[in-house]
Coordinates of C-alpha atoms in Angstrom, one line a residue:
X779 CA 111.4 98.2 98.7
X780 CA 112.3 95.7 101.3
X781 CA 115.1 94.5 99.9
X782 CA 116.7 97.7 98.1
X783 CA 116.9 98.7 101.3
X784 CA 118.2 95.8 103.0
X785 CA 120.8 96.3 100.5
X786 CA 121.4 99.9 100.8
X787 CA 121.5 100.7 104.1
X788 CA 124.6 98.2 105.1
X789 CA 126.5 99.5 102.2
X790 CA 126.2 103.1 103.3
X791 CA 127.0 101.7 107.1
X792 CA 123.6 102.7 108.4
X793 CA 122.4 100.3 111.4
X794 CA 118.8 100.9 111.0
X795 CA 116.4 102.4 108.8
X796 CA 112.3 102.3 108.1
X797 CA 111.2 104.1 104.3
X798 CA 107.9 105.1 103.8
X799 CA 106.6 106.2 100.5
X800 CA 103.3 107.7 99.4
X801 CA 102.3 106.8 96.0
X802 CA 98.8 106.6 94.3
X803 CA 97.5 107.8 97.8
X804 CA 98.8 104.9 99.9
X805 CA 101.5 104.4 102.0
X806 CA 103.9 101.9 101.6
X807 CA 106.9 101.2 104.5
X808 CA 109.7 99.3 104.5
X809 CA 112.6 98.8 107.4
X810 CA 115.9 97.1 107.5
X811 CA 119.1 96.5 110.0
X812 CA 118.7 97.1 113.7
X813 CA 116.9 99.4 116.5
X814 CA 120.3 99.0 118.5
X815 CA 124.0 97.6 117.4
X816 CA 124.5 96.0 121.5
X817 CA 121.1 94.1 121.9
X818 CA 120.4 93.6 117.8
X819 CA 116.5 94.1 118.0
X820 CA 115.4 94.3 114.7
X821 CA 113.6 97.5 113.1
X822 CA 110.1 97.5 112.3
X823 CA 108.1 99.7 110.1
X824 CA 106.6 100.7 113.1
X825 CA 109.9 101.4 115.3
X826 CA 110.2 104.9 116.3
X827 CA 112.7 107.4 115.5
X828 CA 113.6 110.5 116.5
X829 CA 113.2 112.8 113.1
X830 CA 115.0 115.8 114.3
X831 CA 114.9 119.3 112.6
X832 CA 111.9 117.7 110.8
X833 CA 110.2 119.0 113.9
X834 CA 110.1 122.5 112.4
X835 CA 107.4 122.2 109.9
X836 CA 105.2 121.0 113.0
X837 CA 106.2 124.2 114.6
X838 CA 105.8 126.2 111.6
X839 CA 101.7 124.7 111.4
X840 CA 101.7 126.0 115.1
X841 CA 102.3 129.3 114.6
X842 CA 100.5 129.4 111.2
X843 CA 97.5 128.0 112.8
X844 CA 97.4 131.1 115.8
X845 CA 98.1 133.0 112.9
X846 CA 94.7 131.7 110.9
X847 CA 93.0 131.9 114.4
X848 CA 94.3 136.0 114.2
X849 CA 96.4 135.9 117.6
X850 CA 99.6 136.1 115.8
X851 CA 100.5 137.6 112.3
X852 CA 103.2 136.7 110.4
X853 CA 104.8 140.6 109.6
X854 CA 104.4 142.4 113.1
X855 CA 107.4 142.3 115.2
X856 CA 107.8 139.7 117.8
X857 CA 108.1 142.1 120.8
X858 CA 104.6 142.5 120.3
X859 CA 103.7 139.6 121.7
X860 CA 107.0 138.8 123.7
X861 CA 107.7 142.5 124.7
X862 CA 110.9 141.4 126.8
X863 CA 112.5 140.2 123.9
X864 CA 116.2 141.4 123.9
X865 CA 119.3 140.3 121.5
X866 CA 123.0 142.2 121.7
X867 CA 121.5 144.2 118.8
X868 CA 118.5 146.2 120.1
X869 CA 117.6 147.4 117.0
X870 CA 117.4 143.8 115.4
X871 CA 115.7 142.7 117.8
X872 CA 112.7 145.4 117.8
X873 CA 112.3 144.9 114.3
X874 CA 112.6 140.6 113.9
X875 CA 109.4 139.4 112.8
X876 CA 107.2 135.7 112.9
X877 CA 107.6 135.4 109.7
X878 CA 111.6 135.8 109.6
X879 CA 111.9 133.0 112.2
X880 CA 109.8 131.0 110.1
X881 CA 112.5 131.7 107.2
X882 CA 115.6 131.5 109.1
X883 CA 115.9 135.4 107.8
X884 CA 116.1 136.5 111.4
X885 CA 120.1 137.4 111.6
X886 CA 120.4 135.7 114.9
X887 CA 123.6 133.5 115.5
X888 CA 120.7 130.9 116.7
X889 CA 122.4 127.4 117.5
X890 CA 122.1 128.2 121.1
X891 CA 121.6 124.3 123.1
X892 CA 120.9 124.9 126.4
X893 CA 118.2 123.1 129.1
X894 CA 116.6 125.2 130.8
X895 CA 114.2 123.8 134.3
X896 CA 111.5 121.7 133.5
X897 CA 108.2 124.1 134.3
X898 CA 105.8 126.0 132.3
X899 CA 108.6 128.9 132.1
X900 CA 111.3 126.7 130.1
X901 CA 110.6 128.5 127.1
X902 CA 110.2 131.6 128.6
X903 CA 113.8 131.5 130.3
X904 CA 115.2 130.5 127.0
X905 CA 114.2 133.5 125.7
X906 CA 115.9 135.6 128.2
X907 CA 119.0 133.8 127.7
X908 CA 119.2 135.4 123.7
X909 CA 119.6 138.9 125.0
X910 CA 123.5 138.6 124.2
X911 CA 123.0 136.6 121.4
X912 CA 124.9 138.5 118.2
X913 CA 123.6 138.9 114.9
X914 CA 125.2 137.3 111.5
X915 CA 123.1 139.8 109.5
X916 CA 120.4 142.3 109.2
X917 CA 117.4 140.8 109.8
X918 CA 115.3 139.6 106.7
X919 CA 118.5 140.4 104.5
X920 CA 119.6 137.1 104.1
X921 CA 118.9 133.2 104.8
X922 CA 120.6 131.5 107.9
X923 CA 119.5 128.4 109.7
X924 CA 118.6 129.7 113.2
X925 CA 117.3 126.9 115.4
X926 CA 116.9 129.6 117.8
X927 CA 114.2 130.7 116.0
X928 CA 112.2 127.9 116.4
X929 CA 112.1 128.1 119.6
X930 CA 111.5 131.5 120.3
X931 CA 108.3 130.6 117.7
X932 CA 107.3 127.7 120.0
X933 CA 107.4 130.5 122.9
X934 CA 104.8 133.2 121.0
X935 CA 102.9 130.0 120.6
X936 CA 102.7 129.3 124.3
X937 CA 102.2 133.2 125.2
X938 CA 99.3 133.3 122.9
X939 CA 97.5 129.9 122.9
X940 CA 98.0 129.8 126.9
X941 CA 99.3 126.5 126.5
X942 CA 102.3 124.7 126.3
X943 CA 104.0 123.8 123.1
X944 CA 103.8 120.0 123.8
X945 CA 100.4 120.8 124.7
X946 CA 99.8 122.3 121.1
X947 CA 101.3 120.5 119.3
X948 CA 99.4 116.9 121.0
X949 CA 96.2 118.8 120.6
X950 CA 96.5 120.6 117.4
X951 CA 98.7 119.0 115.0
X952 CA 99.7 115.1 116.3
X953 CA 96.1 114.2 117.3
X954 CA 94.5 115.4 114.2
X955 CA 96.6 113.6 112.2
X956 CA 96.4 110.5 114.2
X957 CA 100.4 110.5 115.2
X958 CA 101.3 108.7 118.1
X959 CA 104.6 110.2 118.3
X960 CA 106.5 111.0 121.8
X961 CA 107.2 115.1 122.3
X962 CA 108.6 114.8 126.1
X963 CA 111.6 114.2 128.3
X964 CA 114.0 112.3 126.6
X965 CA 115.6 109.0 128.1
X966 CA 118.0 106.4 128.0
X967 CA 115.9 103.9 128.7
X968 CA 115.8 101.1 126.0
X969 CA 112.4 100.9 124.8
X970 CA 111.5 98.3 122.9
X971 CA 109.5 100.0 120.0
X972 CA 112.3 102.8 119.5
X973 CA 115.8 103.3 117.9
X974 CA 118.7 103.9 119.6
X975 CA 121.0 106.9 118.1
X976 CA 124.2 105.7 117.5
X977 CA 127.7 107.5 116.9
X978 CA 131.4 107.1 116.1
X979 CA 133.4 105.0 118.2
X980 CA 137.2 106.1 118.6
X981 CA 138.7 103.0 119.6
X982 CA 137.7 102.1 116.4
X983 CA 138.1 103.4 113.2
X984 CA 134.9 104.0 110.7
X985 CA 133.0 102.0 113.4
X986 CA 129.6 102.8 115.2
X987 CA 128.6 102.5 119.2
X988 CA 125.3 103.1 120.8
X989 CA 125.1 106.8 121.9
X990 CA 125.1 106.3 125.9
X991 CA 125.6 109.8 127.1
X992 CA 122.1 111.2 126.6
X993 CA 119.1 110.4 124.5
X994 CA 118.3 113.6 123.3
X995 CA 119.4 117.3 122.7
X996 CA 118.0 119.8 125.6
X997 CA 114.1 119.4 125.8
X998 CA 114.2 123.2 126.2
X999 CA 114.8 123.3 122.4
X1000 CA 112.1 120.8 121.5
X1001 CA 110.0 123.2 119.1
X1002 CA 113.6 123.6 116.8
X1003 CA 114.0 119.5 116.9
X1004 CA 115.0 118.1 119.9
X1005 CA 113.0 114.9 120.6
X1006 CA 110.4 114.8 118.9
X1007 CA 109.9 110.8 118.0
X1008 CA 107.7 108.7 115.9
X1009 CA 106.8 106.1 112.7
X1010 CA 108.1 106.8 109.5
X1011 CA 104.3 105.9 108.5
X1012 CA 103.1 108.8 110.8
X1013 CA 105.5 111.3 109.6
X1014 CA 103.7 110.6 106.3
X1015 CA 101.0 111.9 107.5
X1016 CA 101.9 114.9 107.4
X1017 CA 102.9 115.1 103.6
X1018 CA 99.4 113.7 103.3
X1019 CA 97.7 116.6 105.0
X1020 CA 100.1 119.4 103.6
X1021 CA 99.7 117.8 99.8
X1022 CA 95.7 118.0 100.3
X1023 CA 96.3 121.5 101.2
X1024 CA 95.6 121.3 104.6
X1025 CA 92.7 118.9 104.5
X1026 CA 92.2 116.5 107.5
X1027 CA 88.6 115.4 106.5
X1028 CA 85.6 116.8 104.5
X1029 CA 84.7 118.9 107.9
X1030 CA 88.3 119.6 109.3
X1031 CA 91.8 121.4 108.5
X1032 CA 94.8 121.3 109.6
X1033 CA 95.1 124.6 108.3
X1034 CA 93.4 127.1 106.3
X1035 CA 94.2 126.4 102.3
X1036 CA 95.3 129.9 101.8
X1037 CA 98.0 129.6 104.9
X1038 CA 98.9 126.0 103.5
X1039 CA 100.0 127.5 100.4
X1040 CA 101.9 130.2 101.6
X1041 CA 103.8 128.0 104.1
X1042 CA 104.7 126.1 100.9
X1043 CA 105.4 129.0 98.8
X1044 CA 109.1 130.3 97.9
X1045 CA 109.6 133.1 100.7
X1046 CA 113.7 133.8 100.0
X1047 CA 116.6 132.0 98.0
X1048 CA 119.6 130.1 99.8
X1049 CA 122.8 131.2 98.3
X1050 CA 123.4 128.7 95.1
X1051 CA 125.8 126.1 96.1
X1052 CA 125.1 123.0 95.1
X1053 CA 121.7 122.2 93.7
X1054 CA 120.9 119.3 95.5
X1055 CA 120.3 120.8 98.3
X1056 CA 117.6 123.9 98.8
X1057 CA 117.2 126.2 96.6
X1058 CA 114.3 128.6 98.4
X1059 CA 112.7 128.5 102.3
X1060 CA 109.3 128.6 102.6
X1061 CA 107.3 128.7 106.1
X1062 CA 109.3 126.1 108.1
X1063 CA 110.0 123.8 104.9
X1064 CA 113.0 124.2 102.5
X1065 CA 111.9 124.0 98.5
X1066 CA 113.8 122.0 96.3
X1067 CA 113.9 122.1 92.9
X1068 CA 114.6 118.9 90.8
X1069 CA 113.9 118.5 87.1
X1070 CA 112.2 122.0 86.8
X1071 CA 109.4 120.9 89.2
X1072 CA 109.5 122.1 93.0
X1073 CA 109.4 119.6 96.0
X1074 CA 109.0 120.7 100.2
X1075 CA 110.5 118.7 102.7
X1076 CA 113.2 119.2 105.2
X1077 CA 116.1 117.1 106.9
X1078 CA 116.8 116.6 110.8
X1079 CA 120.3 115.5 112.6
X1080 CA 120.2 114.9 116.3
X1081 CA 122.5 112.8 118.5
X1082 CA 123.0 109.5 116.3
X1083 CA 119.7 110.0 114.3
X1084 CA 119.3 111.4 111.1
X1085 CA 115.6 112.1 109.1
X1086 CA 114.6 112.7 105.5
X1087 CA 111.2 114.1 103.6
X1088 CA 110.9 114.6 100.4
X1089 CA 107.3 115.6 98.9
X1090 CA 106.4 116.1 95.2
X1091 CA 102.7 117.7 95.2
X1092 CA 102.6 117.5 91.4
X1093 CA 102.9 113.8 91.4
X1094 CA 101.7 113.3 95.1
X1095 CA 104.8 111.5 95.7
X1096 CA 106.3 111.4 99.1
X1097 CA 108.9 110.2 101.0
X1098 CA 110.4 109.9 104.1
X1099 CA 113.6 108.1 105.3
X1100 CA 114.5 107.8 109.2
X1101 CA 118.4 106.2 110.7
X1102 CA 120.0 105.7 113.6
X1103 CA 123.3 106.2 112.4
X1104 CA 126.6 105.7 109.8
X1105 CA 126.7 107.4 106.8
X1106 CA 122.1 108.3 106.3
X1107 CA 123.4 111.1 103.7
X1108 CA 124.7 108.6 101.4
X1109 CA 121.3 106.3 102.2
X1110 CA 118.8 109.1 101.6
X1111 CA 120.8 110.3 98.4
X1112 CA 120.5 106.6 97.3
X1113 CA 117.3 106.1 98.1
X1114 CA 115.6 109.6 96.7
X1115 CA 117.5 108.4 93.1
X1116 CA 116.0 105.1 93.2
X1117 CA 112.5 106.1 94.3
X1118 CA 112.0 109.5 92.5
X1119 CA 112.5 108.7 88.8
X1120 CA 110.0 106.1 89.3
X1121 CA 107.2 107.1 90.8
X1122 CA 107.6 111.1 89.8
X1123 CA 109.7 111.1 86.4
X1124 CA 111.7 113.5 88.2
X1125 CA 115.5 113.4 89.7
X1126 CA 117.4 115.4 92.0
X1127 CA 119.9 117.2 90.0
X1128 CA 123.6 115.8 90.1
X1129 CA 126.5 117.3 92.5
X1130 CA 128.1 120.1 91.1
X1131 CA 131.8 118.5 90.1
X1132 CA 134.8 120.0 91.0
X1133 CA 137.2 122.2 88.6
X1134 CA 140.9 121.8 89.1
X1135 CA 141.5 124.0 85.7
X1136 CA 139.8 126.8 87.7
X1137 CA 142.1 129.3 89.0
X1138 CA 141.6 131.1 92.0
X1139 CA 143.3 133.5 94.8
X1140 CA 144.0 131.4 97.6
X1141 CA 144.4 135.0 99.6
X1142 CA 140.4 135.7 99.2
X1143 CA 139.5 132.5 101.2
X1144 CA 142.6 132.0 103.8
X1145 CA 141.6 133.2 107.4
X1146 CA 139.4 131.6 110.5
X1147 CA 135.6 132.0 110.7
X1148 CA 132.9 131.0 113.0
X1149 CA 129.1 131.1 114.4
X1150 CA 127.8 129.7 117.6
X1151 CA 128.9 126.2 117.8
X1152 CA 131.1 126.2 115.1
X1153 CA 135.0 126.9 113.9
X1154 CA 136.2 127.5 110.5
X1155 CA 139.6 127.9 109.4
X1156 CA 140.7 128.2 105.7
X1157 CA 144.4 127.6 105.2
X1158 CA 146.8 127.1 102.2
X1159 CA 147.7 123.4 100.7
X1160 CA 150.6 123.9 98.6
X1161 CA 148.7 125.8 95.5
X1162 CA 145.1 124.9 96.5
X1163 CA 143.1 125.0 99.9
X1164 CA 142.0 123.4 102.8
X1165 CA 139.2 123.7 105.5
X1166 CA 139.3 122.2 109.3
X1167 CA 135.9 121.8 110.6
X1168 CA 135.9 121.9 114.4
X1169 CA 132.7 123.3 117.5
X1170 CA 135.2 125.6 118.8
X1171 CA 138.3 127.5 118.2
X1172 CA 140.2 125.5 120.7
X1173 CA 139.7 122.1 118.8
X1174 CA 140.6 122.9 116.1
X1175 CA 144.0 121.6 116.2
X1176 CA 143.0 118.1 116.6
X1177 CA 140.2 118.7 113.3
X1178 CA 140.6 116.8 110.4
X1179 CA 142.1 118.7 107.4
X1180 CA 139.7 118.2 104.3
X1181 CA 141.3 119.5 100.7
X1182 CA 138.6 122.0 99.0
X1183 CA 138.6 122.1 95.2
X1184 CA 136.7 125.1 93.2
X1185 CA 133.7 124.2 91.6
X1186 CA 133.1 128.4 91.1
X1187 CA 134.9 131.2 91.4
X1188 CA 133.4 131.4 95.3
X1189 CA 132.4 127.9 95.6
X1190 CA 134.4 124.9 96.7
X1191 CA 133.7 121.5 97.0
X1192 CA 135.1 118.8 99.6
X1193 CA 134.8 115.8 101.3
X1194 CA 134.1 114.7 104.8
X1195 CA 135.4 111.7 105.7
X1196 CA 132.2 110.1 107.0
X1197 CA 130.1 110.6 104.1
X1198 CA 130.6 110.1 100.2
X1199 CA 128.3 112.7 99.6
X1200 CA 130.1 115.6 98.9
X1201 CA 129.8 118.9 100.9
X1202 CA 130.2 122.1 99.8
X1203 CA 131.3 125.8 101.0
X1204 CA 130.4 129.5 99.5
X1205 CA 132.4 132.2 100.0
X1206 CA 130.8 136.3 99.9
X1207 CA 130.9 139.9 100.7
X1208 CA 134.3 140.5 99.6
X1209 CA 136.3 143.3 100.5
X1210 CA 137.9 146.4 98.7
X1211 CA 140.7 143.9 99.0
X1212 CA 139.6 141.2 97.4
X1213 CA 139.1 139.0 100.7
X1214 CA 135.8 137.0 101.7
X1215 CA 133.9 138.2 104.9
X1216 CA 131.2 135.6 104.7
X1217 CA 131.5 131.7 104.3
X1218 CA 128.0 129.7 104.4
X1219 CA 128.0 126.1 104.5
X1220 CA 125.7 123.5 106.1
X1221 CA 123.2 126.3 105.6
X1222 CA 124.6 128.5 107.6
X1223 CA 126.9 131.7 107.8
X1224 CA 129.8 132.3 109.4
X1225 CA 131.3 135.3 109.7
X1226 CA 135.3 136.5 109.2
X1227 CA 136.8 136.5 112.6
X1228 CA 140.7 137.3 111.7
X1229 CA 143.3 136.1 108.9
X1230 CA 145.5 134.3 111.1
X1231 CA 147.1 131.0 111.3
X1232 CA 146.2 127.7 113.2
X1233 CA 146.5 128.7 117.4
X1234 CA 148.2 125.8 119.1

């Protein structure tokens, strides 16, 4: 394992990596390339990383467990426990529930990033800082990543435990399981035991540089993703306690069975775009489905880190792939199709190929649309299309162009140029017109803003 990923990870331009992989109940790890591209420590199984988004699932146990303990319940609204809970859209937000937030079925236009003062109210200012957030969608109608979700989860945590979230999660999910990950204030600070994120450098092309401008995202957004850190040996823990259904030790749980399989169970679809990817969202994971037989795991994507887990309870197969950097998509594709087949028979299913035969209207898809955080805008290539990817309206113009080819009548592949995996956008809710309202990509939707051209 070693050595495939000695191999791998260079090719895919990936600095530094550790695998783990659970098979016949014990844990193998493996690591490769470097904590940090300036002073060239080298990685170690044990090195730390910071495993992003990944962080959900330890939020979604959180909840689930206040849940078991009957302080929260999945179906009531939140305002019943956070009664000052306002959104732009009352109404939405009177009616948004635990178990939507869970799902990412909540509506909200949730990448909201913002710190907050360090105190025991940080989560509870957050929360007043969503009353003008909009909504992409009725709530429960339809699956959007919200990380603002997450976080206004961690906060009904807080409000009912009458602790912390870091506290909670240290006392209630990382110590049982025997994690020794780090859940605080982010820093710069080189430390010897942990990765540095690392990021493109312009002054040269397809190059990386150390990330230098802050360690992590806002610590006020810690229960979406935000800094959590630790071993890819102690993220395997968790697949270990969530594949024994919640089973710590003959006398403990990490959760009730009967809320361990309804965390893993198939709660709402994702719109079909590429199969590869999700295909359903249960309580905080995403479900795969590869070869007819249904996975959980998630991804994560912070500044210059990006995480993978992959877990196959039929098989009680796991794995989990952490990076600091370059192109991790291509890695964790790579890896999953070396290690899968193997040790669970099963594959994940190929990339849906382009077809340039199909014909389409490029009249339904021209126009710009956005979310929170992000730009969209479709525009004509000679007799095809092409996307430009930007944060905000205003760059735009500088945004590379990337050509989109159909692989459906709604569905078009393309590529970005920092990845050879490719990516792929779904257009919906057509009008009487014939025009999309709705694109969803990345997991997300945005909504039609206007059909315009480029503004310069």
């Amino acid at each position: 394992m070693s050595d495939a990923l000695g191999d791998l990870a260079p090719r895919c331009g990936v600095p530094g990596a550790t695998v783990g992989v659970i098979r016949d109940g014990q844990v193998h790890c493996a690591a490769a390339g470097v904590l940090n591209l300036d002073t060239q420590a080298p990685v170690r199984p044990e090195s730390l990383f910071q495993i992003g988004s990944i962080t959900k699932v330890f939020t979604a146990i959180l909840a689930l467990q206040q849940v078991g303990l009957a302080r929260l319940t999945l179906d009531d609204p939140v305002r019943r426990v956070l009664p000052g809970f306002h959104l732009a859209d009352n109404a939405a937000a009177a009616s948004i529930t635990l178990r939507q937030l869970l799902t990412h079925t909540s509506g909200m236009d949730g990448d909201l990033f913002v710190e907050c003062p360090a105190g025991p109210d940080r989560l509870a200012r957050y929360v007043e800082l969503l009353e003008t957030t909009r909504q992409l969608h009725a709530p429960g109608e339809r699956f959007s990543y919200c990380n603002a979700g997450f976080v206004l989860a961690g906060r009904m945590i807080e409000a009912v435990g009458g602790r912390s979230w870091q506290a909670a999660l240290q006392a209630d999910v990382l110590g049982p399981l025997g994690i020794e990950g780090e859940a605080g204030e982010g820093s710069l600070a080189r430390v010897p035991s942990r990765a540095s994120g690392h990021e493109p450098d312009p002054a040269r092309s397809r190059a990386l540089k150390v990330q230098e401008s802050v360690y992590a995202l806002p610590q006020t957004c810690a229960p979406a993703g935000t800094t959590l850190t630790m071993s890819v040996g102690d993220l395997l823990k968790l697949a270990q306690a969530l594949m024994g259904r919640g089973r710590l030790a003959a006398d403990r749980r990490l959760l009730p069975e009967e809320l361990t399989a309804e965390m893993l169970r198939r709660q709402m679809a994702l719109p079909g775009y590429a199969y590869s990817f999700a295909t359903h969202v249960g309580l905080g994971p995403l479900i795969y489905d590869w070869d007819g037989e249904q996975l959980w795991g998630h991804d994560g994507d912070t500044l210059g880190f990006q995480a993978f887990l992959r877990v196959h309870p039929a098989s009680g197969t796991a794995m989990a792939l952490l990076t600091n950097g370059g192109g991790a998509v291509d890695l964790a594709f790579a890896a999953f199709a070396a290690v899968f087949p193997e040790l669970a028979g099963i594959r994940p299913p190929p990339f849906p190929p382009a077809r340039p035969d199909l014909s389409v209207n490029p009249n339904a898809y021209v126009g710009s649309y956005d979310r929170l955080t992000r730009a969209i805008l479709v525009e004509r290539e000679g007799a095809g299309l092409s996307m430009r990817l930007a944060e905000s309206e205003e760059e735009l113009p500088n945004a590379p162009t990337m050509a989109m080819a159909p692989v459906e009548s709604n569905v078009f592949r393309f590529q970005r140029s920092n990845q050879q995996t490719p990516s792929y956008v779904r257009f919906d809710d057509f009008d009487e017109g014939g025009k999309a309202g709705t694109l969803f990509s990345g997991y997300r939707l945005c909504t039609r803003t206007e059909d315009g051209a480029l503004k310069t």
